[in-house]
PDB file of C-alpha atoms and ligand atoms in Angstrom:
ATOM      1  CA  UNK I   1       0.000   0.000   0.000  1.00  0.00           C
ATOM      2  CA  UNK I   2       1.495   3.286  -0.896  1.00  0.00           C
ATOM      3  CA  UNK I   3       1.654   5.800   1.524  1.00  0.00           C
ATOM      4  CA  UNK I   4       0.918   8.926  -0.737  1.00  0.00           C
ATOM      5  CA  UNK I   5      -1.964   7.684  -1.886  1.00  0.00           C
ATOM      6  CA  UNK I   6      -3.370   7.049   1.695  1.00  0.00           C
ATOM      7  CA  UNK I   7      -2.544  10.187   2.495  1.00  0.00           C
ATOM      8  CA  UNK I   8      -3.991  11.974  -0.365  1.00  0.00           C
ATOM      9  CA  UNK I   9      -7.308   9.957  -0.025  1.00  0.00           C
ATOM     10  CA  UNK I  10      -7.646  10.907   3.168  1.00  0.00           C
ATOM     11  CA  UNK I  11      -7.005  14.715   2.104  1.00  0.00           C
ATOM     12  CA  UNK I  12      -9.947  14.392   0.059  1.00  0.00           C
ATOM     13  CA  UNK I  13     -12.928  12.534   2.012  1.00  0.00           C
ATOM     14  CA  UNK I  14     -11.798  15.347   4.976  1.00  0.00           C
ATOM     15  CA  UNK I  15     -12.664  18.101   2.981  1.00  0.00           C
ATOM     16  CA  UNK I  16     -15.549  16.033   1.515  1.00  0.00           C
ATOM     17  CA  UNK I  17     -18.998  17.214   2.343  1.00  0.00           C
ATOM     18  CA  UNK I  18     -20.961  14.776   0.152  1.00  0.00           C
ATOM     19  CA  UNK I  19     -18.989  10.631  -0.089  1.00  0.00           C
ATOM     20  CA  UNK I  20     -20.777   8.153  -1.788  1.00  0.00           C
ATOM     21  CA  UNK I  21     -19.029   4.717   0.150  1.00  0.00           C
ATOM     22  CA  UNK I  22     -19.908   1.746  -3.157  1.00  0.00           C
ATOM     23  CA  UNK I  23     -18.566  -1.502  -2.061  1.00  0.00           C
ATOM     24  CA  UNK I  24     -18.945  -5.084  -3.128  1.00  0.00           C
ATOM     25  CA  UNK I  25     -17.560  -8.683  -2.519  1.00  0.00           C
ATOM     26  CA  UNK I  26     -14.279  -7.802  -1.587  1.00  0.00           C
ATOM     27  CA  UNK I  27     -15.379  -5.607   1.660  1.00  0.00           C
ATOM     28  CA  UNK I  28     -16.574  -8.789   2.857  1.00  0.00           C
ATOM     29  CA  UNK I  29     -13.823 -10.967   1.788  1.00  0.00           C
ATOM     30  CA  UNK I  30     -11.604 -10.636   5.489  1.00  0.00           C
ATOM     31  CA  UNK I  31     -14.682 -11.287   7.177  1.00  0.00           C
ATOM     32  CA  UNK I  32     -14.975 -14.834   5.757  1.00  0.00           C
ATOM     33  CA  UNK I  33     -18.089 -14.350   3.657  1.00  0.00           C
ATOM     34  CA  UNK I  34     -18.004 -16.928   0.754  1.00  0.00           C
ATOM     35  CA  UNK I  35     -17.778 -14.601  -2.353  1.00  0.00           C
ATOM     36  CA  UNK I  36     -20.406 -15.499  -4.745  1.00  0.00           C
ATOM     37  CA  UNK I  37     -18.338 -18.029  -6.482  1.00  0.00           C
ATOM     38  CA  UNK I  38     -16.913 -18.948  -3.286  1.00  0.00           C
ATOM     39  CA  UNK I  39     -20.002 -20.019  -2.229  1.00  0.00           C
ATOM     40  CA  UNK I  40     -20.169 -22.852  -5.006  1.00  0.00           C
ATOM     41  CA  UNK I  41     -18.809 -25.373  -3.122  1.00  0.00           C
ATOM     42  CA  UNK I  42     -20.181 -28.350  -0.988  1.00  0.00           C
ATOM     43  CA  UNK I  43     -23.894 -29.522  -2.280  1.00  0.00           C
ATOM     44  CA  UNK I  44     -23.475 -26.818  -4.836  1.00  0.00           C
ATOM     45  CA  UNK I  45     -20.185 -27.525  -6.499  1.00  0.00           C
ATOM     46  CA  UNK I  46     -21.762 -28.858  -9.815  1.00  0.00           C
ATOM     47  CA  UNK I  47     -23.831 -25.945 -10.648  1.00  0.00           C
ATOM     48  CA  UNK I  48     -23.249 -22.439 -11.730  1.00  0.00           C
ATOM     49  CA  UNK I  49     -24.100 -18.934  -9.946  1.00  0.00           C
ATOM     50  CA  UNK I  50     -26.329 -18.478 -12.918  1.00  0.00           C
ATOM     51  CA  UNK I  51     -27.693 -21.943 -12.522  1.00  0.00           C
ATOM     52  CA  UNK I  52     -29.058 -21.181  -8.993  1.00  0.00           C
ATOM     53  CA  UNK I  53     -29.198 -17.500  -8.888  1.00  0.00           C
ATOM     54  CA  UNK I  54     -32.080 -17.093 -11.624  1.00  0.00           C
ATOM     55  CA  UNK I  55     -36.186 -16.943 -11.094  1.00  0.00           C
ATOM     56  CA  UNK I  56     -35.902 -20.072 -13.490  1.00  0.00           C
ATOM     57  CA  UNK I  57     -33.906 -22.084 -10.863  1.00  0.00           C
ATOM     58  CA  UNK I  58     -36.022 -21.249  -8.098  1.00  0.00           C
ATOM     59  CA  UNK I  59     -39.036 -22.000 -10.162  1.00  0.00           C
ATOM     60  CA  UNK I  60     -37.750 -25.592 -10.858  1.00  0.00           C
ATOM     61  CA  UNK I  61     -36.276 -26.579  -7.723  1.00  0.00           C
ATOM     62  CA  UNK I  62     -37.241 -24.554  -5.175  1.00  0.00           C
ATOM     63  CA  UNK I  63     -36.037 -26.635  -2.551  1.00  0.00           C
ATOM     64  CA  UNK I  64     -31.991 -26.569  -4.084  1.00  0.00           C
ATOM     65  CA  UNK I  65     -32.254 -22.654  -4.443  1.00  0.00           C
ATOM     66  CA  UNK I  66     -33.833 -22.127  -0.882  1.00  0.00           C
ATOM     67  CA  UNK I  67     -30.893 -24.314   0.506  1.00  0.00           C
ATOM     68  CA  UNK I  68     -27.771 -22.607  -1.132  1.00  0.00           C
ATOM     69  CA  UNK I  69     -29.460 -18.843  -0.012  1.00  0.00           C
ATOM     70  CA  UNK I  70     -30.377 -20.320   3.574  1.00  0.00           C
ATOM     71  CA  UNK I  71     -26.596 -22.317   4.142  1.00  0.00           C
ATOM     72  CA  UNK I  72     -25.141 -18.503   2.581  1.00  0.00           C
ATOM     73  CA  UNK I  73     -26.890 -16.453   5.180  1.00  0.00           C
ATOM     74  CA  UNK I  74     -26.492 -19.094   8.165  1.00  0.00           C
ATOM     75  CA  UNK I  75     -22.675 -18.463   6.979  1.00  0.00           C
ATOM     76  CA  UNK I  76     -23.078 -14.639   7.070  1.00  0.00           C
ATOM     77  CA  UNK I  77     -24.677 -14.434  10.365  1.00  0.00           C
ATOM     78  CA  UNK I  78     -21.658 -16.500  11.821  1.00  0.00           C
ATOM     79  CA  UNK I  79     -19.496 -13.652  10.262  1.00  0.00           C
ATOM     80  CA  UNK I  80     -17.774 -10.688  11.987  1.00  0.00           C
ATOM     81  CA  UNK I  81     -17.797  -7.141  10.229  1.00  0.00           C
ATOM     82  CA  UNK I  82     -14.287  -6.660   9.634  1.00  0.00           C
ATOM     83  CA  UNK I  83     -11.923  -3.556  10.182  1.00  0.00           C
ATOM     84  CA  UNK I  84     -13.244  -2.129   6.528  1.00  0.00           C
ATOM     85  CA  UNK I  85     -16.527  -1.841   7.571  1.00  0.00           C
ATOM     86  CA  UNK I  86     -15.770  -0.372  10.951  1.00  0.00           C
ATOM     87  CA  UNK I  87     -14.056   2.382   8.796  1.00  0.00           C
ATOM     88  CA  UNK I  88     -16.534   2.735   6.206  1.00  0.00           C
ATOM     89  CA  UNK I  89     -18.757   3.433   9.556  1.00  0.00           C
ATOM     90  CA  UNK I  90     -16.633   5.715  10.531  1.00  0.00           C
ATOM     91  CA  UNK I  91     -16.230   7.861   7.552  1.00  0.00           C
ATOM     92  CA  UNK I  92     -20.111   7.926   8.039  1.00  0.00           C
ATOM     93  CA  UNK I  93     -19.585   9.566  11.195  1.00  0.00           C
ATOM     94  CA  UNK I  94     -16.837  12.166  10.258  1.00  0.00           C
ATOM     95  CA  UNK I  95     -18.455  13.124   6.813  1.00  0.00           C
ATOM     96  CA  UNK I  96     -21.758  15.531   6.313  1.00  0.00           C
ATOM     97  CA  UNK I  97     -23.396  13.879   3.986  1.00  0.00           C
ATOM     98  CA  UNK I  98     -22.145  10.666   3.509  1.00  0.00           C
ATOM     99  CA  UNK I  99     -24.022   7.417   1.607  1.00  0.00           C
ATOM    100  CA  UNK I 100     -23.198   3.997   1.941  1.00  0.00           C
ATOM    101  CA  UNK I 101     -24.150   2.022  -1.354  1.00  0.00           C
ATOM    102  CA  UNK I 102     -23.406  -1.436  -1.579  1.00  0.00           C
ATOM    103  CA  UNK I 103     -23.548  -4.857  -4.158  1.00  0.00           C
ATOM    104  CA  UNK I 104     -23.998  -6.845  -1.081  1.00  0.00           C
ATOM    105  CA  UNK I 105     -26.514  -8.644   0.020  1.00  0.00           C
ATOM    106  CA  UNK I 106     -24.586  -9.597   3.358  1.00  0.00           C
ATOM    107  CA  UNK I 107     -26.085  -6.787   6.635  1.00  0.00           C
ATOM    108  CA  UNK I 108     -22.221  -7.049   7.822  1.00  0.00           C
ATOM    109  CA  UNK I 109     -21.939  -2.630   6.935  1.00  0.00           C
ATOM    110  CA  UNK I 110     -25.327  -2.650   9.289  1.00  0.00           C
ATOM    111  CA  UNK I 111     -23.918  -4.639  11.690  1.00  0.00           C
ATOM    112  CA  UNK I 112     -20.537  -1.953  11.876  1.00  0.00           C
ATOM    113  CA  UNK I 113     -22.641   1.014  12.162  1.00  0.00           C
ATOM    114  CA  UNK I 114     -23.518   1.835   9.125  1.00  0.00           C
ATOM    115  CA  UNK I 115     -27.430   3.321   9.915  1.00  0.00           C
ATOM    116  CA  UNK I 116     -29.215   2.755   6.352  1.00  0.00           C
ATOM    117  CA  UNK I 117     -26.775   1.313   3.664  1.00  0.00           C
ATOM    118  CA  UNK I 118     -28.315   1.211   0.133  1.00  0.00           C
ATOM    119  CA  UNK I 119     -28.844  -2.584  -0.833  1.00  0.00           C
ATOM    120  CA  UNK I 120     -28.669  -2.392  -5.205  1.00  0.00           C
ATOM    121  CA  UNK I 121     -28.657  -6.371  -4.762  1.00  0.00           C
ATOM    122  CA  UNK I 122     -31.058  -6.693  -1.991  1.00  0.00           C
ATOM    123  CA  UNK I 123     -30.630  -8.762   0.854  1.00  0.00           C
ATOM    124  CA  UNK I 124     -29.846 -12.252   2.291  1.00  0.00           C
ATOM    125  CA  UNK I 125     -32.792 -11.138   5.606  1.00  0.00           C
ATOM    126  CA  UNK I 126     -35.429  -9.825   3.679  1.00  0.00           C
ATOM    127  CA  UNK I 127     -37.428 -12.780   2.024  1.00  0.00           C
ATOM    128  CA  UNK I 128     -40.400 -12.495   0.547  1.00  0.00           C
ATOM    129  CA  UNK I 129     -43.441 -14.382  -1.154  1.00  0.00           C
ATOM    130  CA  UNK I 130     -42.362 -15.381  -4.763  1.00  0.00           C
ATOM    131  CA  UNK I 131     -46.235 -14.695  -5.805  1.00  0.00           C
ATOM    132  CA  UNK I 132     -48.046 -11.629  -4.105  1.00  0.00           C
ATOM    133  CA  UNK I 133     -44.360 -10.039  -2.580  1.00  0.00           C
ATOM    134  CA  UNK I 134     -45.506 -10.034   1.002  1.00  0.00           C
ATOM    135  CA  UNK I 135     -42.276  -9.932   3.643  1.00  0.00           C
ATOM    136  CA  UNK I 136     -41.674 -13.023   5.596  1.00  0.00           C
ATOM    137  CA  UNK I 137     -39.480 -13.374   8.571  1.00  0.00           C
ATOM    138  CA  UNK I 138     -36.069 -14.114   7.897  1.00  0.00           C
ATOM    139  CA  UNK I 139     -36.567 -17.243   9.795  1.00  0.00           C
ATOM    140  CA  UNK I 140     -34.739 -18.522  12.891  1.00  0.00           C
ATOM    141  CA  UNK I 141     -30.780 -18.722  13.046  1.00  0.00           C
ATOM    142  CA  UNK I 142     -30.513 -22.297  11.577  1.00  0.00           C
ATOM    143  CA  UNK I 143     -27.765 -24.607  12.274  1.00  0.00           C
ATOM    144  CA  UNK I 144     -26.467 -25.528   8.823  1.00  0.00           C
ATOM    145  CA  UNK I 145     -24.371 -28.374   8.310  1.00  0.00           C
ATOM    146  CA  UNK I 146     -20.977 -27.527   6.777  1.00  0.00           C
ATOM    147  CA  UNK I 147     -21.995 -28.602   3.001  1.00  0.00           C
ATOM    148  CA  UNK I 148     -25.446 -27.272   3.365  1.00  0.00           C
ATOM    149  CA  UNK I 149     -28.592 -29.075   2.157  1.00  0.00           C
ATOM    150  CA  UNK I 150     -31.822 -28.613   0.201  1.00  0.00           C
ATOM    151  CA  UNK I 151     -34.836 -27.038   2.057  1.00  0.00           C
ATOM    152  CA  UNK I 152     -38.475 -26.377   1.301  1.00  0.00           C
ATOM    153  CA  UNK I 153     -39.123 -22.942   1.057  1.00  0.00           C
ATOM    154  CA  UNK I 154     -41.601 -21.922   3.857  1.00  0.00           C
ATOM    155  CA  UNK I 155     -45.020 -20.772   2.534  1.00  0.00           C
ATOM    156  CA  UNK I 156     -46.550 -17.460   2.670  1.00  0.00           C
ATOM    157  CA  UNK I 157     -48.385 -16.594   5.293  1.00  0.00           C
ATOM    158  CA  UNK I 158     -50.816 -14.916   2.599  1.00  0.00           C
ATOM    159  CA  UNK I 159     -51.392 -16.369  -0.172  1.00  0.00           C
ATOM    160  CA  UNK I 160     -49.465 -19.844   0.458  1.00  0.00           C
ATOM    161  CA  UNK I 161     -46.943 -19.462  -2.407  1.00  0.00           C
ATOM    162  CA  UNK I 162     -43.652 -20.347  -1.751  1.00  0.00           C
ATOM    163  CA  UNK I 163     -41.052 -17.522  -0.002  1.00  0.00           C
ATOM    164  CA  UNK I 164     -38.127 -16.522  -2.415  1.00  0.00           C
ATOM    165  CA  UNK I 165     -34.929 -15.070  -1.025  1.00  0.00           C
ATOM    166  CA  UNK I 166     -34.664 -11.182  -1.101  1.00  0.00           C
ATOM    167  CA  UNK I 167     -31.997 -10.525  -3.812  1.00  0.00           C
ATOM    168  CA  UNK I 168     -31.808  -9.536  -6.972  1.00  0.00           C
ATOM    169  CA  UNK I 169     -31.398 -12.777  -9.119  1.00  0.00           C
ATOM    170  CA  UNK I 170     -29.528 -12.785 -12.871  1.00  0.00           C
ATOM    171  CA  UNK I 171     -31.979 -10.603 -15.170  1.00  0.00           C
ATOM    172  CA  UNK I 172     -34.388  -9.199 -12.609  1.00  0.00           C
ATOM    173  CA  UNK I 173     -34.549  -5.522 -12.135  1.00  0.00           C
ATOM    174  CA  UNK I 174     -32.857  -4.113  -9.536  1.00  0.00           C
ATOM    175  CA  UNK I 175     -35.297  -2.436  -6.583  1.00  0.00           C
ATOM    176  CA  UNK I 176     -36.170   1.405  -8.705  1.00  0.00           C
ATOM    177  CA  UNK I 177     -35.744   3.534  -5.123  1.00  0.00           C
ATOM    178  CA  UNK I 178     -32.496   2.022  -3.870  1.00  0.00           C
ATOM    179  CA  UNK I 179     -31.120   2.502  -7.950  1.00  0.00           C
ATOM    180  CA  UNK I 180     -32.234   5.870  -8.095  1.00  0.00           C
ATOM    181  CA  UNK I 181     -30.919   6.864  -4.466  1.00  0.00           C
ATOM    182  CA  UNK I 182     -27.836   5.704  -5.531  1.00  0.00           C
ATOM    183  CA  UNK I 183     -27.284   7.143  -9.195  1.00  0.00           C
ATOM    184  CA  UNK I 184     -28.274  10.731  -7.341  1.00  0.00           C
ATOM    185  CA  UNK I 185     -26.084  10.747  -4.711  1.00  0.00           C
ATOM    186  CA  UNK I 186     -23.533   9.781  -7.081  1.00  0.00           C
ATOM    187  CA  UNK I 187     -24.186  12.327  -9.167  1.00  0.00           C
ATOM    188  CA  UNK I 188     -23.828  15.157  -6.687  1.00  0.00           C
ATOM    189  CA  UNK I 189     -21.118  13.777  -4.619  1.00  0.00           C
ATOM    190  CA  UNK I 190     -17.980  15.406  -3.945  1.00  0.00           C
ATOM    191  CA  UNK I 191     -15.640  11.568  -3.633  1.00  0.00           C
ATOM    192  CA  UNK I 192     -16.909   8.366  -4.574  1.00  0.00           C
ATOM    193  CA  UNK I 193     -15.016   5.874  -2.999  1.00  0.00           C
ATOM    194  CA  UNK I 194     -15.279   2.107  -4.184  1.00  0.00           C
ATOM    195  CA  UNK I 195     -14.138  -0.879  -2.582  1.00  0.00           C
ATOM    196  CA  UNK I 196     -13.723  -4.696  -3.304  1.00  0.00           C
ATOM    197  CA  UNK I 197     -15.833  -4.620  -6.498  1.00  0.00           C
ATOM    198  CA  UNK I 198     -15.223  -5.983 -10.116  1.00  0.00           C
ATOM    199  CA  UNK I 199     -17.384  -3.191 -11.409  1.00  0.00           C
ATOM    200  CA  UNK I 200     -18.615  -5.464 -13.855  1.00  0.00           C
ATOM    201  CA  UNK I 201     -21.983  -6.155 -13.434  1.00  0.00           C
ATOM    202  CA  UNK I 202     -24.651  -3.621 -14.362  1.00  0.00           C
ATOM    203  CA  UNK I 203     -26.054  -1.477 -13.635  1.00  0.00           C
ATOM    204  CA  UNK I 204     -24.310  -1.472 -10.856  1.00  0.00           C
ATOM    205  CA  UNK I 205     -21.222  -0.536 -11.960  1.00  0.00           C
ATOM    206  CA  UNK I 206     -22.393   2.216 -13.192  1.00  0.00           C
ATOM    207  CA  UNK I 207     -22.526   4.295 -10.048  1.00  0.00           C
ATOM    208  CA  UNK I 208     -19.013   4.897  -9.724  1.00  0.00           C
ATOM    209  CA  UNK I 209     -18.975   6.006 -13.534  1.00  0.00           C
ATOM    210  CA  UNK I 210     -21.777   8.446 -12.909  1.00  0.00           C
ATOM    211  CA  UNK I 211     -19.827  10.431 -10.221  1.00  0.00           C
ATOM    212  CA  UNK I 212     -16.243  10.072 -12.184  1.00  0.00           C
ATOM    213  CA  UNK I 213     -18.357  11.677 -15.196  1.00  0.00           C
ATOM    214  CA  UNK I 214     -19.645  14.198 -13.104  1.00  0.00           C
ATOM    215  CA  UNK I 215     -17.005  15.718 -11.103  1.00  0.00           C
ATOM    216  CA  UNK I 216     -16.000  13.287  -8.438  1.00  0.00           C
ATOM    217  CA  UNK I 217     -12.698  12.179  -7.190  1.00  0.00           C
ATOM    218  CA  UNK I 218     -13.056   8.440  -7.676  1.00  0.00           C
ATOM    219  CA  UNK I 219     -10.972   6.572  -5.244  1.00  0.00           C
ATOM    220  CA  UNK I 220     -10.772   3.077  -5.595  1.00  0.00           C
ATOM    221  CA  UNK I 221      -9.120  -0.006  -2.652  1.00  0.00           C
ATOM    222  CA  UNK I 222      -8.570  -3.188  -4.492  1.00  0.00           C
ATOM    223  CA  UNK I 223      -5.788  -5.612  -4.520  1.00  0.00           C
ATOM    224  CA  UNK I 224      -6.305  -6.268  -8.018  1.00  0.00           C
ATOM    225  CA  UNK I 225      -7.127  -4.120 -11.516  1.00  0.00           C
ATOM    226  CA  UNK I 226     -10.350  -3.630 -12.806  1.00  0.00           C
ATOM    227  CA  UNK I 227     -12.017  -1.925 -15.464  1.00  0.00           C
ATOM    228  CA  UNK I 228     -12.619   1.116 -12.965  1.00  0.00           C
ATOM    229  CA  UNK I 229      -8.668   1.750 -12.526  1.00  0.00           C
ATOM    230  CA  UNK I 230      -8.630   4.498 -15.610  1.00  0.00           C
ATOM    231  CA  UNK I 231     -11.567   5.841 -14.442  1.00  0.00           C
ATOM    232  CA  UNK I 232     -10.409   6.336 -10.461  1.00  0.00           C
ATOM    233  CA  UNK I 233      -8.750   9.088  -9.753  1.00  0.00           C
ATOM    234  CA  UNK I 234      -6.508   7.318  -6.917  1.00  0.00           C
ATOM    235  CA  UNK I 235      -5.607   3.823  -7.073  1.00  0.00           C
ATOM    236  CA  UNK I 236      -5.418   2.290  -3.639  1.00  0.00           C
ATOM    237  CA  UNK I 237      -4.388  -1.370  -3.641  1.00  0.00           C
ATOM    238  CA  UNK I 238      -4.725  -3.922  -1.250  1.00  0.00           C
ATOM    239  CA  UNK I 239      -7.223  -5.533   0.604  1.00  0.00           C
ATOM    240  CA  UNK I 240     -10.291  -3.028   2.426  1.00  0.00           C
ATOM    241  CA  UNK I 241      -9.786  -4.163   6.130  1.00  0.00           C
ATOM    242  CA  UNK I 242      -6.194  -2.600   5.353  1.00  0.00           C
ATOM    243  CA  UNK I 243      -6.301   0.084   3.629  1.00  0.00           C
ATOM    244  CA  UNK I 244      -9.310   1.584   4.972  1.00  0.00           C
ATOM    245  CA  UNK I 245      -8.299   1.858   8.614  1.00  0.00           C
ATOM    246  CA  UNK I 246      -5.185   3.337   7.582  1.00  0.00           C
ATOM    247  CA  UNK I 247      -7.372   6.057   5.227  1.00  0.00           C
ATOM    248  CA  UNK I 248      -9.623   6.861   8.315  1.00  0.00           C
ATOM    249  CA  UNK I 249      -6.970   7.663  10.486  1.00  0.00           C
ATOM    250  CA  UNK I 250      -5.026   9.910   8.307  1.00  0.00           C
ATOM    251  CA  UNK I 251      -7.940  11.577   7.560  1.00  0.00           C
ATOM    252  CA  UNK I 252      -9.505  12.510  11.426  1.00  0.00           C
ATOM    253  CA  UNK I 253      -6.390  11.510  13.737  1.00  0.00           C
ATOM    254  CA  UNK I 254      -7.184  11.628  17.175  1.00  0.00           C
TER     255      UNK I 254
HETATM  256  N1  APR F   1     -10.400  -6.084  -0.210  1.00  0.00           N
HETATM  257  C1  APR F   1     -10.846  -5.374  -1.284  1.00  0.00           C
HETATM  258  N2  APR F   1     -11.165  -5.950  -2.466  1.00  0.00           N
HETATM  259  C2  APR F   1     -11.037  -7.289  -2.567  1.00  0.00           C
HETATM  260  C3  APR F   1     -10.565  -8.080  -1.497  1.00  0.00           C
HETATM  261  C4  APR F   1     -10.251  -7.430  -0.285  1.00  0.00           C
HETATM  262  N3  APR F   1      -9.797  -8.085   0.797  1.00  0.00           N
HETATM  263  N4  APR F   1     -10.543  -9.370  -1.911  1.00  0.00           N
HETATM  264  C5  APR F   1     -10.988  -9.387  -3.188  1.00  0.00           C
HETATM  265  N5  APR F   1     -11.275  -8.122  -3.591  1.00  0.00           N
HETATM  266  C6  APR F   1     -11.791  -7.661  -4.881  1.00  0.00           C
HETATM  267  C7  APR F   1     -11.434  -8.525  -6.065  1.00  0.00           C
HETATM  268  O1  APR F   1     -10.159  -8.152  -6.605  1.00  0.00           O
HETATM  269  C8  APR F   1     -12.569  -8.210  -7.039  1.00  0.00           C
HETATM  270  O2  APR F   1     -12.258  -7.087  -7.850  1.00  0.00           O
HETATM  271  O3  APR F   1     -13.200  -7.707  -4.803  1.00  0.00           O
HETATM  272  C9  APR F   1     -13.730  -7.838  -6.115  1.00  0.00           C
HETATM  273  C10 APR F   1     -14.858  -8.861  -6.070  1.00  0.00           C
HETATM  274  O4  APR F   1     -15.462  -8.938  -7.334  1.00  0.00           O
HETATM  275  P1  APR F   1     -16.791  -9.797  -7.590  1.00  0.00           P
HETATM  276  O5  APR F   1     -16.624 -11.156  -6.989  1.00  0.00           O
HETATM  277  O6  APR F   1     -17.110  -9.690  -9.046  1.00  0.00           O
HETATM  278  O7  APR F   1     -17.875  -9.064  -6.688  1.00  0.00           O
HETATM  279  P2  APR F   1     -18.797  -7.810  -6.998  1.00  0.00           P
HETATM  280  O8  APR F   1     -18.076  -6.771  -7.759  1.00  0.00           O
HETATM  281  O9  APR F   1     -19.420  -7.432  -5.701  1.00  0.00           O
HETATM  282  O10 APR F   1     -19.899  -8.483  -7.938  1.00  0.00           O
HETATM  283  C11 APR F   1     -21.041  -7.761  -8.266  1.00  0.00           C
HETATM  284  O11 APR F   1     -22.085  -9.738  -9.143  1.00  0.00           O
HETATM  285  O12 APR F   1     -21.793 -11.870  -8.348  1.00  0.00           O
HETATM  286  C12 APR F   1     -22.758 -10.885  -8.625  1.00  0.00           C
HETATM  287  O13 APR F   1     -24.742 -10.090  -7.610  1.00  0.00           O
HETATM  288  C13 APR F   1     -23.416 -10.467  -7.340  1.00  0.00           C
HETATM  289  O14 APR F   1     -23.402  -8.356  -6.155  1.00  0.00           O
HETATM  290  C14 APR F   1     -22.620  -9.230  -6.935  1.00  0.00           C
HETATM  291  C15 APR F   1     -22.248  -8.624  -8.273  1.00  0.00           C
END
């Protein structure tokens, strides 16, 4: 991690009034989170993210699709937030208007401090009815065996259809409020600061692009390239629960 580019990120988010915070796998990576691809293993190695993470799947085996999602967030909720997200929280805290927009459908920036992070993806604890879209509770902690297994869906308590995880599957639309809240704030932001994202899936990865085009130092923290490094303004690599911490505090020492 280079030094002047710590310290020059951290000269811009404290004169920052308005910080759009977009993160994806990667923030979650040091807390143990299975990355999407990751999470292919076990029961699942055969198939394909697209092969389980469609409306098709679920509407041919819902009992294989309602595993993998329930084994994932049984997996999350034995996670820790790691020393990323405590900074991302803390940026919150220092900046005046500061948003927190993430790929994720993990609650690990919620569980840091972050008050209302922007799910684009939607989330692993907000299931609902496949049919009428009526919430259902997110169920009771269950004890998943390493490997995971299949599970019935529970039914709704509505309209008995089964309950579909809470994400955004492979060519559904992503939920029009959280999109929108996130393409203006990055629109009108002063820094835009991405972390542990591909920034290859759309339209997601279009937020950062939006703020680059419009104005904003882009500052990007990922070990590796990605398409987004000739679009970022500062290039910050190496893994989030590193850099960020190190950002933070040359930006607000105590
Ligand atoms: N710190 C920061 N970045 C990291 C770390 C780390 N410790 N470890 C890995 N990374 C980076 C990788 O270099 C990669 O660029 O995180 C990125 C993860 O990329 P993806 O797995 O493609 O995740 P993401 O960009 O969030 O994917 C977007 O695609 O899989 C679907 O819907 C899913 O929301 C997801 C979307």
């Amino acid at each position: 991690m280079e030094h002047g580019a710590v310290e020059a990120a951290a000269a811009l988010l404290a004169r920052a009034r308005r910080v759009v915070v977009f993160t994806g796998a990667g923030m979650s990576a040091e807390s143990g989170v299975p990355t999407f691809r990751d999470a292919l293993t076990g029961l699942w190695h055969r198939y394909d993210p697209q092969s389980l993470a469609t409306p098709q799947a679920f509407a041919a085996d819902p009992d294989l699709v309602w595993g993998w999602y329930e084994w994932r967030r049984s997996a999350v909720r034995r996670a820790r937030p790691n020393a990323g997200h405590l900074a991302v929280a803390a940026i919150e805290a220092h900046v005046p208007q500061p948003l927190v927009v993430t790929q994720n459908v993990d609650d690990l920036h919620e569980r840091a401090g972050s008050p209302d992070p922007v799910h684009l993806h939607g989330s692993l604890f907000a299931p609902r009815c496949c049919a009428c879209a009526h919430p259902a509770p997110a169920g009771a902690d269950a004890d998943e065996p390493a490997g995971g297994r299949r599970l019935p869906p529970p039914r709704c308590v509505r309209c008995c259809a089964p309950v579909r995880p809470g994400v955004v599957w492979f060519g559904e639309a992503l939920p029009q409020a959280a999109l929108d809240t996130a393409a203006t704030a990055a629109a009108d932001c002063d820094v835009l600061l991405t972390v542990g994202t591909s920034a290859l899936v759309y339209p997601a990865a279009e937020i950062p692009r939006t703020a680059a085009r419009a104005g904003a130092a882009v500052v990007q923290v990922n070990p590796g390239p990605t398409p987004l490094d000739p679009v970022a303004t500062l290039n910050l690599r190496g893994p989030a629960a590193e850099v960020l911490p190190a950002v933070v505090g040359a930006a607000w020492p105590d």
